[in-house]
Coordinates of C-alpha atoms in Angstrom, one line a residue:
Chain A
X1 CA 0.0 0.0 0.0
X2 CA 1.7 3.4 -0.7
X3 CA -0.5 6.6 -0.1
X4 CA -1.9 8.6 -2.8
X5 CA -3.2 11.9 -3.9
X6 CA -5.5 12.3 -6.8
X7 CA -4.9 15.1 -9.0
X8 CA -8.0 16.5 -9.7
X9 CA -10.3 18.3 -6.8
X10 CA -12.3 15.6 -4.7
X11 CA -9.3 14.8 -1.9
X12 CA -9.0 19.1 -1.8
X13 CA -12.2 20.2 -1.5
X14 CA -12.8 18.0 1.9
X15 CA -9.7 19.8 3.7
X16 CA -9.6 23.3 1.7
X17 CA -13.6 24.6 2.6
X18 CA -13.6 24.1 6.4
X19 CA -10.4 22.9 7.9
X20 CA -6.8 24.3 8.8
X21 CA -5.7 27.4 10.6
X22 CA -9.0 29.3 11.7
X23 CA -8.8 33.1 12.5
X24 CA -10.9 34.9 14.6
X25 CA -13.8 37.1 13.6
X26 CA -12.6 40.8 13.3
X27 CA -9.2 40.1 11.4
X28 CA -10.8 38.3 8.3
X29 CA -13.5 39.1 5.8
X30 CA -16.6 37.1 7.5
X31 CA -19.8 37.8 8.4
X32 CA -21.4 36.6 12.0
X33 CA -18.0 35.0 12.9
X34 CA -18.3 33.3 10.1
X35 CA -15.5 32.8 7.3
X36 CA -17.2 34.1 3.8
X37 CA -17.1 32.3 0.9
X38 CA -19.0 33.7 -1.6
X39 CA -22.8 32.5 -1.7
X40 CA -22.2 31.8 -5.2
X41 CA -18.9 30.1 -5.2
X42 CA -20.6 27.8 -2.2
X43 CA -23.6 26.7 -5.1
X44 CA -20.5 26.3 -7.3
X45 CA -18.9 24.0 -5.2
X46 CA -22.3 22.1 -4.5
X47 CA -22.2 21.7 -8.1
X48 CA -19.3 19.6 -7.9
X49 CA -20.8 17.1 -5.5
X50 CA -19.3 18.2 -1.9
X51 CA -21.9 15.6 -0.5
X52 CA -21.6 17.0 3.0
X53 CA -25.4 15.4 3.4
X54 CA -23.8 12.0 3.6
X55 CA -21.9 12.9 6.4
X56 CA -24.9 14.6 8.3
X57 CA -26.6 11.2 7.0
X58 CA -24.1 8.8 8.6
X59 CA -24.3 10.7 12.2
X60 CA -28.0 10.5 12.3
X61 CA -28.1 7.0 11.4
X62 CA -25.4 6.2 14.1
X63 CA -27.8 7.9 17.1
X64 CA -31.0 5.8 15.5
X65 CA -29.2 2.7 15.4
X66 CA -27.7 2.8 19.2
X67 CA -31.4 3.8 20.0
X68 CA -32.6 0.4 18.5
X69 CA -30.4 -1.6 19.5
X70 CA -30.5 -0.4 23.3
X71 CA -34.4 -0.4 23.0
X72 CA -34.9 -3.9 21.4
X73 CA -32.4 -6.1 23.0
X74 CA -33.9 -5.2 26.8
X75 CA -37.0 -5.8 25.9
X76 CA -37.3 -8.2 22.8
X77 CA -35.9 -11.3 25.2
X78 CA -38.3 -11.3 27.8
X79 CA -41.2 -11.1 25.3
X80 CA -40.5 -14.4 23.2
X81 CA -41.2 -18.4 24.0
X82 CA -38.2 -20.5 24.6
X83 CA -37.3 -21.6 21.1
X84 CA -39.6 -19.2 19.2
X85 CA -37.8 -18.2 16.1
X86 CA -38.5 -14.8 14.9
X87 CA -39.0 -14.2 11.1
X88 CA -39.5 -10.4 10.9
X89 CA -39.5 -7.2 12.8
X90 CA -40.9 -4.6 11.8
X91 CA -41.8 -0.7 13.0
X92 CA -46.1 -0.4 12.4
X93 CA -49.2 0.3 13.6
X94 CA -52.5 -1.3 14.5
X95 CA -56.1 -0.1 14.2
X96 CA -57.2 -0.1 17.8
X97 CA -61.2 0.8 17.9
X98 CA -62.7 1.4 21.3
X99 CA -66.7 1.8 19.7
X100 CA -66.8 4.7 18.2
X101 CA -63.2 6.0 18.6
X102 CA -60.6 4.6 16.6
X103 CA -56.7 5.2 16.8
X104 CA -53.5 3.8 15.1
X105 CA -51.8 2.5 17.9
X106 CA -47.5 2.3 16.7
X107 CA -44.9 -0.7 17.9
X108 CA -43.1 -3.1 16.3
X109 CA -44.6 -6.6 14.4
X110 CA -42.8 -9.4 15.2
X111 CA -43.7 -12.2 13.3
X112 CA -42.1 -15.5 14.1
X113 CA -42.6 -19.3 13.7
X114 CA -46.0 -19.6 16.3
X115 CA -47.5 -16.3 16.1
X116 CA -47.9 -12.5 15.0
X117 CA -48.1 -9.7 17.7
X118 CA -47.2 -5.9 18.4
X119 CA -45.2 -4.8 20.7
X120 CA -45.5 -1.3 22.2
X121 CA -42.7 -0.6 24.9
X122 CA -43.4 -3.3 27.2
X123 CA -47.2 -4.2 26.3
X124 CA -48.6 -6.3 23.8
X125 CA -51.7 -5.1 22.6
X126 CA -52.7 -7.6 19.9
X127 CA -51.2 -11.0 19.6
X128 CA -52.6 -14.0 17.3
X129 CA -51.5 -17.6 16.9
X130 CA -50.4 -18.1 13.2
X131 CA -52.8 -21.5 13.4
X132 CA -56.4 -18.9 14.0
X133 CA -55.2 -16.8 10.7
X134 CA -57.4 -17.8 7.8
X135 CA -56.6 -14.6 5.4
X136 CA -54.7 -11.5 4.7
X137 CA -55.6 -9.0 2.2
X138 CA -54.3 -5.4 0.9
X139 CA -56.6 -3.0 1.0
X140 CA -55.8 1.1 0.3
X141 CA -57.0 3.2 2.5
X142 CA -57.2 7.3 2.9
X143 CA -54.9 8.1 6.2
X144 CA -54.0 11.9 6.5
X145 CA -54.6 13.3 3.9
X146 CA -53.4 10.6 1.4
X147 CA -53.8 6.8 0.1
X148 CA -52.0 4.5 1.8
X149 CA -51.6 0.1 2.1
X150 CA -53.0 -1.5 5.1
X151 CA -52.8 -4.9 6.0
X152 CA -56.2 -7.2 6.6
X153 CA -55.4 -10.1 8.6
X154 CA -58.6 -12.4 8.6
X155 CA -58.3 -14.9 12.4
X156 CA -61.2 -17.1 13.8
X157 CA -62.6 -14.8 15.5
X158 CA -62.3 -11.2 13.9
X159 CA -60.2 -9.0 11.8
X160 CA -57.0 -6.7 12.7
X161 CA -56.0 -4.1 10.3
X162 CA -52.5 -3.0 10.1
X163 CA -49.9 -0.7 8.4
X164 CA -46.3 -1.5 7.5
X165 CA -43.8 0.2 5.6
X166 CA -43.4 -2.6 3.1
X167 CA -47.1 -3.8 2.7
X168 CA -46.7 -6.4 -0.2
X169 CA -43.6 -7.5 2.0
X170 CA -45.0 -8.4 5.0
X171 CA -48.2 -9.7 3.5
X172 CA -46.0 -12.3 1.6
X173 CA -43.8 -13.3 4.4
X174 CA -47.2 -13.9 7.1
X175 CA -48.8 -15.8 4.0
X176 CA -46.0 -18.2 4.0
X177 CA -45.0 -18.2 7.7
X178 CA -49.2 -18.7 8.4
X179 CA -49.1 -22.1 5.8
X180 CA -45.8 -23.2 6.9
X181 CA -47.7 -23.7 10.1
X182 CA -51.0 -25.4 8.5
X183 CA -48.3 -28.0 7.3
X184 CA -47.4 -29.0 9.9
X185 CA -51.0 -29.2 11.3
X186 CA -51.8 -31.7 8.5
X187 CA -48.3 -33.3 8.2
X188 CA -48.9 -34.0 12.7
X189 CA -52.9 -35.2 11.1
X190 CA -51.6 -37.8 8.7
Chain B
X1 CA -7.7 47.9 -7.4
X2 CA -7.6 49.0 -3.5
X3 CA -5.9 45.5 -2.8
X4 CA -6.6 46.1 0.6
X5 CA -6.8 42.6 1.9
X6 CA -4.2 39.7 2.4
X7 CA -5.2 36.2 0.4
X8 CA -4.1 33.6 3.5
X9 CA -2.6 30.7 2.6
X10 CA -0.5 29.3 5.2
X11 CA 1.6 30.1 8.4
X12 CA 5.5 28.6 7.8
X13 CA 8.9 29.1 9.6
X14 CA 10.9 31.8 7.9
X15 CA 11.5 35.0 6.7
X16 CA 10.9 37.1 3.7
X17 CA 10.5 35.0 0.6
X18 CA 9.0 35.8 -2.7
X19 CA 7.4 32.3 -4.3
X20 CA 6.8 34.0 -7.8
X21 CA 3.6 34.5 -9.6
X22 CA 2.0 31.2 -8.1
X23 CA -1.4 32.5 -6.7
X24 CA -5.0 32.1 -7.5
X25 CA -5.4 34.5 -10.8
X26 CA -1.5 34.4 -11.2
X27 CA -1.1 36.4 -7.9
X28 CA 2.6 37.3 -6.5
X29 CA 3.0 34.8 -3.3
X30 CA 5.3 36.3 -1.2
X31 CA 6.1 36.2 2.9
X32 CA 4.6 38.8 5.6
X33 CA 6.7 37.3 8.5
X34 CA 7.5 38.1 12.3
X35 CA 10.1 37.0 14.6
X36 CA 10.9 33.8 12.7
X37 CA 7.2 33.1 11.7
X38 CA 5.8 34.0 8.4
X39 CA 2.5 34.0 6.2
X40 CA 2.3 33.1 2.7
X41 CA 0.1 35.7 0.8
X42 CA -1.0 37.4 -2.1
X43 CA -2.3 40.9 -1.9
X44 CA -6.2 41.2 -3.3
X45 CA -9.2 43.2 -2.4
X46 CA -11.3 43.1 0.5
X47 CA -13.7 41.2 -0.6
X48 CA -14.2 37.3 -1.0
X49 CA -13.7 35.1 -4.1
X50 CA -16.8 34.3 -5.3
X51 CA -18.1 33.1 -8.5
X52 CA -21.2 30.6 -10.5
X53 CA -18.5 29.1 -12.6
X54 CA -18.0 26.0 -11.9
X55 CA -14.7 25.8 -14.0
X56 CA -13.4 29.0 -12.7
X57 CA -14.3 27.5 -8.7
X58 CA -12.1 24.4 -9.4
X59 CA -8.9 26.6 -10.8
X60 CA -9.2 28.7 -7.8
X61 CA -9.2 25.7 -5.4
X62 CA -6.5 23.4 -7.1
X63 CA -4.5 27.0 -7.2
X64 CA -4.9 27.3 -3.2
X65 CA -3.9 23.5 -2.8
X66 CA -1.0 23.8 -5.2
X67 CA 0.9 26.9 -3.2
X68 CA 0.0 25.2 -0.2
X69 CA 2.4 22.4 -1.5
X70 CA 5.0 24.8 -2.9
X71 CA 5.0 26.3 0.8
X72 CA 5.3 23.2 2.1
X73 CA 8.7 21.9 -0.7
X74 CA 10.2 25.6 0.6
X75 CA 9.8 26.2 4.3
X76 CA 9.2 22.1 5.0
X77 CA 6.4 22.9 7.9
X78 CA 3.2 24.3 6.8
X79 CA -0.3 25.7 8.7
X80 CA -2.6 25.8 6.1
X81 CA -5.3 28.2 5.3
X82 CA -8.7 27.1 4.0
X83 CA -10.0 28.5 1.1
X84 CA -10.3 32.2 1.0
X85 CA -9.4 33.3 4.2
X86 CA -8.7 37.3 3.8
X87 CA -7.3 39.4 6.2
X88 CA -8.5 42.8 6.1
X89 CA -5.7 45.8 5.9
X90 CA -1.9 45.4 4.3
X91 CA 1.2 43.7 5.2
X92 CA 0.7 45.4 8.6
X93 CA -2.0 43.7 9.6
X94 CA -0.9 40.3 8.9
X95 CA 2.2 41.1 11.0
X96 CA -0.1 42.6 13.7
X97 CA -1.7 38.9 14.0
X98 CA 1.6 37.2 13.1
X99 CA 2.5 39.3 16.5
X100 CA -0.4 38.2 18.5
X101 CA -0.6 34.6 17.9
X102 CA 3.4 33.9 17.9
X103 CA 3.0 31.6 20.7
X104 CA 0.0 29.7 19.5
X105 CA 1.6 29.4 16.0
X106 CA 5.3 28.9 16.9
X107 CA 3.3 25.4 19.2
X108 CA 1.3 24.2 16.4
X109 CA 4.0 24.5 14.0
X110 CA 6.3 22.7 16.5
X111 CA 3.3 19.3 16.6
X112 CA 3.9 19.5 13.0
X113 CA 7.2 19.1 12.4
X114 CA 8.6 16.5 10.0
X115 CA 5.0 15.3 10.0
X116 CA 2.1 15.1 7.5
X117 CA -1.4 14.2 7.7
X118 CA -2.4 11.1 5.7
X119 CA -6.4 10.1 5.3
X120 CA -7.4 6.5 6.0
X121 CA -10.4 5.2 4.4
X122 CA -11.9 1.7 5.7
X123 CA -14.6 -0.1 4.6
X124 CA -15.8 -3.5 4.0
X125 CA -17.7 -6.4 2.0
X126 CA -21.0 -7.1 3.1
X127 CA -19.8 -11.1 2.7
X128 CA -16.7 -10.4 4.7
X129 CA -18.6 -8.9 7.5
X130 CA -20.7 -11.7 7.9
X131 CA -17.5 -14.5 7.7
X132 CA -16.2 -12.1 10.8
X133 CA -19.7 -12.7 12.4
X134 CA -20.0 -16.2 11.6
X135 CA -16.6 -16.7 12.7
X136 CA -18.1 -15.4 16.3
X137 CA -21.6 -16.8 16.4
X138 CA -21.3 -20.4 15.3
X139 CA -25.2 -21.0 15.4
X140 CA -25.5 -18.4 12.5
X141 CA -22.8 -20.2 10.8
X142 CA -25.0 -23.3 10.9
X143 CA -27.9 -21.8 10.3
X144 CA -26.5 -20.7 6.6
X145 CA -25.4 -24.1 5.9
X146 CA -29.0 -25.7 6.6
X147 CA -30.4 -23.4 4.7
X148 CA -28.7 -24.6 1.9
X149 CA -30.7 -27.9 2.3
X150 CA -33.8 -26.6 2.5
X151 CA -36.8 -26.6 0.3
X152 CA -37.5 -22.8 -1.2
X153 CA -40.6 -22.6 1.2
X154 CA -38.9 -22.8 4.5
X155 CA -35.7 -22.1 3.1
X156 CA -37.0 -18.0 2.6
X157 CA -38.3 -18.1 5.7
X158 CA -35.1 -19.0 7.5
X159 CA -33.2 -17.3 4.9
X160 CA -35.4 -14.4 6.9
X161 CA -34.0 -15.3 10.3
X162 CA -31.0 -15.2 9.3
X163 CA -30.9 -12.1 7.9
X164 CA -32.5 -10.8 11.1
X165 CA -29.9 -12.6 13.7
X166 CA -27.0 -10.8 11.4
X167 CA -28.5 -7.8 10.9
X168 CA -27.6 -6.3 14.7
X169 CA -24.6 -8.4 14.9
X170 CA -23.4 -6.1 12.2
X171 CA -23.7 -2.9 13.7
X172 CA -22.0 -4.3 16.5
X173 CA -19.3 -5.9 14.8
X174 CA -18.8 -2.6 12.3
X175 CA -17.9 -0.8 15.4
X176 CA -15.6 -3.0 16.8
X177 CA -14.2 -3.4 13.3
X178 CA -13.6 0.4 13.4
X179 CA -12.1 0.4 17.2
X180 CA -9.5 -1.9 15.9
X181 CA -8.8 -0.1 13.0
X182 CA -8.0 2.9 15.1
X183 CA -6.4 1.3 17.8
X184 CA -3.5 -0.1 15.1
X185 CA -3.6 3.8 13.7
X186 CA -2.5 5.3 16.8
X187 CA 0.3 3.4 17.7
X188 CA 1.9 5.0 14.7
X189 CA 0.5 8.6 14.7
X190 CA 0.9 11.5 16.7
X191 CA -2.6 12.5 16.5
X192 CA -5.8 11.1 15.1
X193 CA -9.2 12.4 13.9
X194 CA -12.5 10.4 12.7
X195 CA -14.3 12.1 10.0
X196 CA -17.8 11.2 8.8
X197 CA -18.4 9.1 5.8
X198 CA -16.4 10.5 3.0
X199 CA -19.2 12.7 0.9
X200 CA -17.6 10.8 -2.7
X201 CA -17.1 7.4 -2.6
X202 CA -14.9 5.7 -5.0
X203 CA -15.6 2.4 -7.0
X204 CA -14.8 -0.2 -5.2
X205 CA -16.4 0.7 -2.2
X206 CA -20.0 1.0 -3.2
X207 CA -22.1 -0.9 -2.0
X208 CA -19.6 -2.4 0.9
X209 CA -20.0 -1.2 4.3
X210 CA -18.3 2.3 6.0
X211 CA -16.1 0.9 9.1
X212 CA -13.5 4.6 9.2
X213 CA -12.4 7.5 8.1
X214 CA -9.4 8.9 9.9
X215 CA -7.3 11.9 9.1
X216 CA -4.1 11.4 11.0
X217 CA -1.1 13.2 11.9
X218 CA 2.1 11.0 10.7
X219 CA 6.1 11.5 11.0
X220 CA 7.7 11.0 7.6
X221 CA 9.7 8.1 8.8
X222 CA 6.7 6.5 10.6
X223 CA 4.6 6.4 7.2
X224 CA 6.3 2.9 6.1
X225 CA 4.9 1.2 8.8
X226 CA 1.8 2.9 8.7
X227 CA 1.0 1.3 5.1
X228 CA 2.7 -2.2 6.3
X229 CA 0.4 -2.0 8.7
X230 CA -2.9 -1.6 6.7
X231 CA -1.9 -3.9 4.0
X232 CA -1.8 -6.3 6.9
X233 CA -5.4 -5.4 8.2
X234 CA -6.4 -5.7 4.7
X235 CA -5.1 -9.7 3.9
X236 CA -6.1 -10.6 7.8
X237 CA -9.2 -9.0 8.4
X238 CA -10.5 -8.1 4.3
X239 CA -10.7 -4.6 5.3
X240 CA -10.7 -2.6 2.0
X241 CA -8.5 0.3 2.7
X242 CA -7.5 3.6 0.7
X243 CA -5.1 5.8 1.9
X244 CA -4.5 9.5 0.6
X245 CA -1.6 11.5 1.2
X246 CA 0.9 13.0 2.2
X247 CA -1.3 16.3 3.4
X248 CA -0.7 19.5 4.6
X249 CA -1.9 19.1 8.4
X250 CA -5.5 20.5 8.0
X251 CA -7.2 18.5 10.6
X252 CA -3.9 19.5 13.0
X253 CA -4.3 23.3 12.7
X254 CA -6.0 24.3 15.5
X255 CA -4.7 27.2 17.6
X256 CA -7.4 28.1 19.3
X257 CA -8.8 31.8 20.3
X258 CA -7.0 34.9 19.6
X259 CA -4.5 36.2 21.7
X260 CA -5.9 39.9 23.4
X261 CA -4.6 42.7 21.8

C-alpha cells in the first residue's frame, strides 16, 4: 500500500472549505463569525458534488441505530417463547377501535414461527396464533390526507388491520410463515 | 484595485521569501513574517472570491492546494489556510496577528514538524462482515449451511431469520471493526481524527459497508509502517482500505482563540 493523492479536486475540497488554521472574527472578511465564501462560489462547489449530506446522514443513522439496538435487546428477550424463532421485525401500527373512537396505535410486528403480535414498549396489545389466521388482504386506505396500504389479517374470531412500511412484504412473508404452520398441522394429522 | 486585503494561505517558519507569480489568478506569493514566523500571501481586495462558474471555482481551489504544496517543498512545515481566508488591511495587519498569535503558531508549527497528515479510508464487504460474524456466532454459521438444504418454502423463511440474527450483529461488529482499526492507527501517529463518511465514494467501495475515516497526523519516517500496517489489516481482516496523502496538516491546525490585543 503506498498513499496517494489524486490530482483532480475531490481529496482538496474535503480539507480546503472548512479545515486548517481558523482566525478569529474581526481580522478576516466574514460575516457573524463566520469565514465568507462567496454564496455563489458555495452553489458552485455544490455543483461539484461536496456531499456533506452524507456525512450529516451517517451521524444521524449512528444515534437511530444505538437507540434500536439499546431499546430492542432489553425488551425483545423477555417477550419471546423458549425456542420461538422470529421471522420479521418490523416498526407499524394497529387499528385499535374502542366503539366509536378509533386510533393507530404504533410498535413493532414481530412475526415468528407460532405467532404475530405488536409490541408497544413493554405491552402487547394484539397477539394472534399463526394456526387462528385464515386470510390476509391489501386494502388502500385514505390516512392523512393521502392513500395508503393497510394490511387485513382475517383470524377465527375477527379481523386486525395494520400498516407496515413494506405492505406487499409483510403480507408475503405472514402468508407463507401462516401455511408453513398449516403443514405442519396436517403433516402431525396424517 | 484597493488590494486592501491579504489572500491567507498558510503560516510557515521563515522569513521574507518571494514564491513568484503562483497564486490564485497568477497572484505574486510572497512572505509577511514576524520573529521567525511567516505568512504566505498574495495581496487582493477586501472582498471574497466568489463566483457561479464551476470551471473558474475548481482553478481557484486546485490554485490554493497547489501553493500550499510549494510552501510546504520551501519552508518544509506548513499551517494551512482554508480557502479564502482574507485578512483585512496590508502587510501590517498580517504582522499585527503574526505578533499576537506567535506563541499559539510557533506550538502548532512545532506538533507538525517533519509530520504530515495522511487520510485512511476503511470499509468492507457485506460477505466479509458476515464471515467475521459467523466466525463469532457459530449457530449463524449453521444456520446458513442448513439453509442450503432446504426446500425454497422454508428455506426463505429461515433465509429471513438469518438475515434478522445478522443484521444487529453487524452494527456491532462494524464498530468493533472500526475500534481496531484505530487502535493499530494510533500506535503509529501522533494525532488522530474520525471524520464522517467521505461525501464521494470511490468504485470499489459501493455498496460495501463504511467501518472509518481517519485523518491522522504521521512523522515522515513512521509512514512505512503505517502502510505495512494496513496492508496487513487488509489480507487478515479483508478490510478494504485507501489511503490518501501526504497532506498538509488540515485537521492538525487548530490554535485556538486569539490572543488579546
Amino acid at each position: 500500500m503506498r498513499p496517494e493523492r489524486e490530482s483532480g479536486i475531490v481529496d482538496l475540497l474535503d480539507r480546503v472549505l472548512d479545515k486548517g488554521v481558523i482566525i478569529h472574527a474581526d481580522v478576516i472578511i466574514s460575516v457573524a463569525g463566520v469565514p465568507l465564501i462567496g454564496l455563489s462560489l458555495k452553489a458552485a462547489l455544490a455543483g461539484m458534488e461536496t456531499m456533506l449530506d452524507y456525512g450529516m446522514m451517517e451521524a444521524w443513522d449512528k444515534s437511530i441505530r444505538s437507540w434500536y439496538s439499546k431499546e430492542k435487546v432489553s425488551t425483545e428477550k423477555a417477550l419471546l417463547i423458549k425456542g420461538e424463532i422470529v421471522y420479521a421485525r418490523e416498526f407499524g401500527s394497529m387499528l385499535q377501535e374502542c366503539g366509536v373512537v378509533s386510533a393507530w396505535k404504533p410498535g413493532f410486528w414481530y412475526l415468528t414461527d407460532r405467532r404475530l403480535f405488536l409490541r408497544s414498549g413493554n405491552e402487547v396489545p394484539f397477539e394472534i396464533c399463526l394456526k387462528a389466521i385464515n386470510g390476509v388482504a391489501i386494502v388502500k386506505e385514505k390516512f392523512l390526507n393521502s392513500l395508503r396500504e393497510e394490511i387485513i389479517v382475517g383470524f377465527d374470531t375477527g379481523l386486525m388491520r395494520i400498516h407496515v412500511s413494506d405492505a406487499h412484504g409483510f403480507k408475503d412473508i405472514l402468508e407463507k410463515a401462516a401455511s408453513a404452520v398449516k403443514e405442519d398441522l396436517l403433516m402431525l394429522a396424517t | 484595485m484597493s488590494l486592501e486585503g491579504r489572500y491567507m494561505y498558510s503560516v510557515v517558519k521563515g522569513g521574507h521569501q518571494s514564491l513568484g507569480s503562483v497564486g490564485i489568478d497568477g497572484r505574486d506569493v510572497y512572505t509577511i513574517h514576524h520573529d521567525g514566523i511567516a505568512a504566505v500571501v498574495h495581496a487582493c481586495d477586501a472582498t471574497p472570491y466568489d463566483t457561479k462558474d464551476n470551471e473558474k471555482a475548481k482553478e481557484w481551489i486546485l490554485a490554493h492546494g497547489r501553493v500550499i504544496d510549494i510552501a510546504t517543498v520551501e519552508f518544509g512545515t506548513v499551517l494551512p489556510f482554508p480557502f479564502d481566508t482574507i485578512v483585512k488591511g496590508g502587510d501590517e495587519a498580517v504582522e499585527s496577528w503574526l505578533m499576537e498569535n506567535h506563541g499559539k503558531l510557533s506550538k502548532a508549527l512545532e506538533k507538525v514538524r517533519d509530520r504530515s497528515e495522511y487520510s485512511v479510508q476503511a470499509f468492507i464487504a457485506d460477505d466479509r462482515l458476515e464471515a467475521l460474524i459467523e466466525k463469532s456466532m457459530p449457530e449463524a454459521a449453521r444456520l446458513k449451511e442448513s439453509i442450503t438444504r432446504m426446500t425454497s418454502g422454508s428455506g426463505y423463511l429461515m433465509k429471513r431469520r438469518y438475515e434478522l440474527m445478522v443484521k444487529d450483529a453487524k452494527a456491532v461488529f462494524l464498530r468493533n471493526v472500526e475500534k481496531g482499526l484505530i487502535e493499530n492507527i494510533q500506535k503509529g501517529a501522533d494525532d488522530i481524527k474520525p471524520e464522517r463518511k467521505p461525501g464521494r465514494i470511490i468504485e470499489r467501495f459501493k455498496g460495501a459497508h463504511f467501518v472509518a475515516n481517519v485523518a491522522c497526523l504521521v512523522r515522515r519516517d513512521k509512514v512505512d509502517a503505517l502502510c505495512s500496517m494496513l496492508d496487513r489489516l487488509e489480507a487478515d481482516e479483508g478490510l478494504m482500505i485507501r489511503l490518501t496523502g501526504p497532506w498538509a496538516p488540515f485537521s492538525f491546525s487548530n490554535i485556538g482563540g486569539d490572543d488579546a490585543a
